[in-house]
mmCIF file of C-alpha atoms in Angstrom:
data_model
loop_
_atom_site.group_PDB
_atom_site.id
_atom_site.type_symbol
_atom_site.label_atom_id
_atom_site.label_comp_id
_atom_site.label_asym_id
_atom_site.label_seq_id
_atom_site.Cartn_x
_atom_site.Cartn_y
_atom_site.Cartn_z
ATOM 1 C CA UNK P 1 -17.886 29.986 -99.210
ATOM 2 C CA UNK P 2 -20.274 28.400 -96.765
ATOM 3 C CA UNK P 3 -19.890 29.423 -92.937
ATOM 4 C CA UNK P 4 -19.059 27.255 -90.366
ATOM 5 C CA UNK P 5 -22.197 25.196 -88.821
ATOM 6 C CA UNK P 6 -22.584 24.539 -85.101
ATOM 7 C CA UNK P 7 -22.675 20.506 -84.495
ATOM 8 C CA UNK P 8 -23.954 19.399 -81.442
ATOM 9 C CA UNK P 9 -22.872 16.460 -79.693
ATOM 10 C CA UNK P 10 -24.950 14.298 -77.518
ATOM 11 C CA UNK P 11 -24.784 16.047 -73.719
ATOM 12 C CA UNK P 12 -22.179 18.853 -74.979
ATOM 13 C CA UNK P 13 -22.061 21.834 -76.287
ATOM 14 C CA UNK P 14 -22.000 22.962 -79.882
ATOM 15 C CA UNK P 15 -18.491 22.371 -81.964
ATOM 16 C CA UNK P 16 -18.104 24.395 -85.075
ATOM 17 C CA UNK P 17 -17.345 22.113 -88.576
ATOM 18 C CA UNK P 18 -16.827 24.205 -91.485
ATOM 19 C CA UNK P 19 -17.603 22.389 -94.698
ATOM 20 C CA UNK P 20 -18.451 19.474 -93.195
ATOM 21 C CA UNK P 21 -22.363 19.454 -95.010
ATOM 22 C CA UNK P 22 -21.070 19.889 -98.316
ATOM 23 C CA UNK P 23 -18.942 22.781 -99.869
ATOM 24 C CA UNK P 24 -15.858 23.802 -98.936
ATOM 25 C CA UNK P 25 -12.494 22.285 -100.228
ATOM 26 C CA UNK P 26 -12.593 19.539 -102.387
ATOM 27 C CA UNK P 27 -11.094 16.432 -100.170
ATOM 28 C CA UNK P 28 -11.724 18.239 -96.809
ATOM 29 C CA UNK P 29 -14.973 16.513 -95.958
ATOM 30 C CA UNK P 30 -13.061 13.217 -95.116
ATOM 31 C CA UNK P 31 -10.857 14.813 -92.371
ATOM 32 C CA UNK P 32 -13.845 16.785 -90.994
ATOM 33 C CA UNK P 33 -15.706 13.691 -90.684
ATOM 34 C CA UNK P 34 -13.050 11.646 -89.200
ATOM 35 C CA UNK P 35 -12.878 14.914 -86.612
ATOM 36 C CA UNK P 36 -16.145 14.335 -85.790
ATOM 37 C CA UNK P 37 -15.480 10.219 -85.328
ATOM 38 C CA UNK P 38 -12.389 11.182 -83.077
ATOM 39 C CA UNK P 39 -15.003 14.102 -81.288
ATOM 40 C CA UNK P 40 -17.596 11.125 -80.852
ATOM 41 C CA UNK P 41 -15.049 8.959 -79.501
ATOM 42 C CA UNK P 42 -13.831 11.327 -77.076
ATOM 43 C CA UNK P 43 -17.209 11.867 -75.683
ATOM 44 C CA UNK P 44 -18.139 8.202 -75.259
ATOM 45 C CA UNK P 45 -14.859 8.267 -73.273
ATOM 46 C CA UNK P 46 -15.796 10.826 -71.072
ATOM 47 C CA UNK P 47 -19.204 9.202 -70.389
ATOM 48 C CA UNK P 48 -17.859 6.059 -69.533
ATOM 49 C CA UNK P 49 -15.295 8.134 -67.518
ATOM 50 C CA UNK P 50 -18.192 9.785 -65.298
ATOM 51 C CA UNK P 51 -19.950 6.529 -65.107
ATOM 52 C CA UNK P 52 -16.701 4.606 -63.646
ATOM 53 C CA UNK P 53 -16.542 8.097 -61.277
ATOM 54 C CA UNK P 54 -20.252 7.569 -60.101
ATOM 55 C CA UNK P 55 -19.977 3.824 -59.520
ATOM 56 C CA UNK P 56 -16.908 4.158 -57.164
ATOM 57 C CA UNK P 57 -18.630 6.921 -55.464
ATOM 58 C CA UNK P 58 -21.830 4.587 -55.049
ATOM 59 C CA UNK P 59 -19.062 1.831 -53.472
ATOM 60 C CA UNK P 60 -17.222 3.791 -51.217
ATOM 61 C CA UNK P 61 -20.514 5.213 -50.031
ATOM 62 C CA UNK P 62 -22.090 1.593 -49.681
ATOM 63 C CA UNK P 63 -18.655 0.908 -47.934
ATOM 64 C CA UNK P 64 -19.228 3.423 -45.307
ATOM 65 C CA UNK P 65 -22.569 2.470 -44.961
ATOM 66 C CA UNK P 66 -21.567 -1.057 -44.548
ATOM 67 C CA UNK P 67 -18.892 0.182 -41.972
ATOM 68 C CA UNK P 68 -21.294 1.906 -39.456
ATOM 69 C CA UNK P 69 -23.834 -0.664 -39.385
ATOM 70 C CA UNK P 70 -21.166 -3.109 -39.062
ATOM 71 C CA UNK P 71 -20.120 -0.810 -35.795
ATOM 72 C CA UNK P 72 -23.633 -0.924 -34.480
ATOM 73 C CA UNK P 73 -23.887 -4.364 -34.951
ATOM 74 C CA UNK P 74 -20.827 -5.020 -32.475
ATOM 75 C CA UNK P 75 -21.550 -2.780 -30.521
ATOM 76 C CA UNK P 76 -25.349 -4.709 -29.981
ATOM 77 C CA UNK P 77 -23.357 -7.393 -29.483
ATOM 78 C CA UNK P 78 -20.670 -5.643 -26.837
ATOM 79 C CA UNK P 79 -23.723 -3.969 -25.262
ATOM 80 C CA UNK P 80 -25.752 -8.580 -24.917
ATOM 81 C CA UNK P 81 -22.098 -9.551 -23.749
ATOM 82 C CA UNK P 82 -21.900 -6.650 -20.962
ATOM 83 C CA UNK P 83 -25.856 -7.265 -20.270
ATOM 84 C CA UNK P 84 -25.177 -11.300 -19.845
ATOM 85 C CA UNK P 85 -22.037 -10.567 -17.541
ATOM 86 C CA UNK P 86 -23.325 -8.359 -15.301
ATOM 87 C CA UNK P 87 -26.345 -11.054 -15.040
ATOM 88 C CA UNK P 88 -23.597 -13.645 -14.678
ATOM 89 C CA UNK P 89 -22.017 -11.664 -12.010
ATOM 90 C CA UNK P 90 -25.490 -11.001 -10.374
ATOM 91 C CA UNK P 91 -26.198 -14.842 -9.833
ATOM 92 C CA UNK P 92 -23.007 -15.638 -8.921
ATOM 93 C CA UNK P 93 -23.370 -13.185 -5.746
ATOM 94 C CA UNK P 94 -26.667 -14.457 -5.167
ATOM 95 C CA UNK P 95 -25.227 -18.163 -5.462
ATOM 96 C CA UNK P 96 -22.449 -16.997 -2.982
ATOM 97 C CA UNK P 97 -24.987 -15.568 -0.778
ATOM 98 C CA UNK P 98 -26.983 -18.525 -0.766
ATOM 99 C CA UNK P 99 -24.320 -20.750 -0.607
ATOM 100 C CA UNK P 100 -23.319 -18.542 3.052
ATOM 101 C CA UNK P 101 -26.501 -19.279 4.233
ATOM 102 C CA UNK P 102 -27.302 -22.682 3.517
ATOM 103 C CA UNK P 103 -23.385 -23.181 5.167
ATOM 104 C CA UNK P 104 -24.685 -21.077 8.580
ATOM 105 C CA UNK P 105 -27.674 -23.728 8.540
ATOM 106 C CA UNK P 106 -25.693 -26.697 8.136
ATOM 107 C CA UNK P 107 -23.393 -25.345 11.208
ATOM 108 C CA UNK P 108 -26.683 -24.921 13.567
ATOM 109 C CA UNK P 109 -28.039 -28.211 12.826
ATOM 110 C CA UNK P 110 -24.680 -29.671 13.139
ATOM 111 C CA UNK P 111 -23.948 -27.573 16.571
ATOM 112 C CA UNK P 112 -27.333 -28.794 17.605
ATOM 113 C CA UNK P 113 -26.929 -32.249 16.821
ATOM 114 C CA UNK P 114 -23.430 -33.043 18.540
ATOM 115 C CA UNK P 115 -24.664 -31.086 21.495
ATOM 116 C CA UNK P 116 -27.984 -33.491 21.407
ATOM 117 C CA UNK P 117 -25.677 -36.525 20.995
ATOM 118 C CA UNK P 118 -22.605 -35.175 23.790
ATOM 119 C CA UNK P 119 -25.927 -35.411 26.246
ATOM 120 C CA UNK P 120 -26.656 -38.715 25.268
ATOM 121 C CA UNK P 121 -23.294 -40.106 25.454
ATOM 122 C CA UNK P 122 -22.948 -38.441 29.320
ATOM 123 C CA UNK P 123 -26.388 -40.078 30.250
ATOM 124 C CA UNK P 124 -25.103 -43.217 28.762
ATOM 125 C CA UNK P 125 -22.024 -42.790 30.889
ATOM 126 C CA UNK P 126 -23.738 -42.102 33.808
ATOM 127 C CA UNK P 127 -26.211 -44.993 33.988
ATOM 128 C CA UNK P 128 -23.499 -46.460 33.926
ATOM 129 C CA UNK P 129 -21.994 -45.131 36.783
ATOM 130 C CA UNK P 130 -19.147 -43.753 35.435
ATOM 131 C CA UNK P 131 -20.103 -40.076 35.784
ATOM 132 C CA UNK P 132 -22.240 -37.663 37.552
ATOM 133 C CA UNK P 133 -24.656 -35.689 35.704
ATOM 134 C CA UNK P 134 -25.195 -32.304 35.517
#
């Protein structure tokens, strides 16, 4: 009788096949080689198995990537908004600042010239005659 040779598959450890090379019972090499078909097939599976595993690993890794630099990139953009509203608030106070003073200078001028034109209008009156100066 011949004894059982190791086969090795692609990537996989060595499965036994008795009579597969020749020998053994009459009619038997036709099931052993359709075992090794069915072994072949298997392993083809499993390889395209791992392969599926890897890529999904590879997206939800890309996925997370893609999640944190989404997060940085609104944040960047929370951090320009916060930046160009506390700007916006600055000139605003400076506007409103400005805006006080320019209304304190109007008042003066306007003080000074009703005051200028109240004297007028009593020398007017009193060349006149109809009042006394002061």
């Amino acid at each position: 009788s011949v004894s059982p040779k190791p086969i090795k598959a692609p990537g996989q450890t060595s499965v036994i096949m008795s009579g597969f090379l020749g020998g053994g019972s009459g009619g038997g090499g036709k099931a052993k080689k359709h075992k090794v078909v069915r072994h072949q097939n298997i392993e083809r599976r499993v390889q395209e198995d791992m392969r599926r595993y890897a890529q999904q690993q590879q997206i939800k890794q890309q996925e997370q990537i893609n999640a944190v630099s989404s997060w940085h990139a609104r944040s960047e953009q929370g951090q320009g908004a916060k930046i160009q509203s506390a700007k916006a608030k600055k000139e605003e106070e400076q506007l409103e600042i400005a805006n006080e003073l320019l209304k304190q200078e109007r008042r003066k001028r306007l003080k000074a010239l009703l005051t200028a034109e109240a004297k007028q209008h009593l020398r007017e009156l009193n060349d006149m005659g109809y009042t006394i100066e002061e």
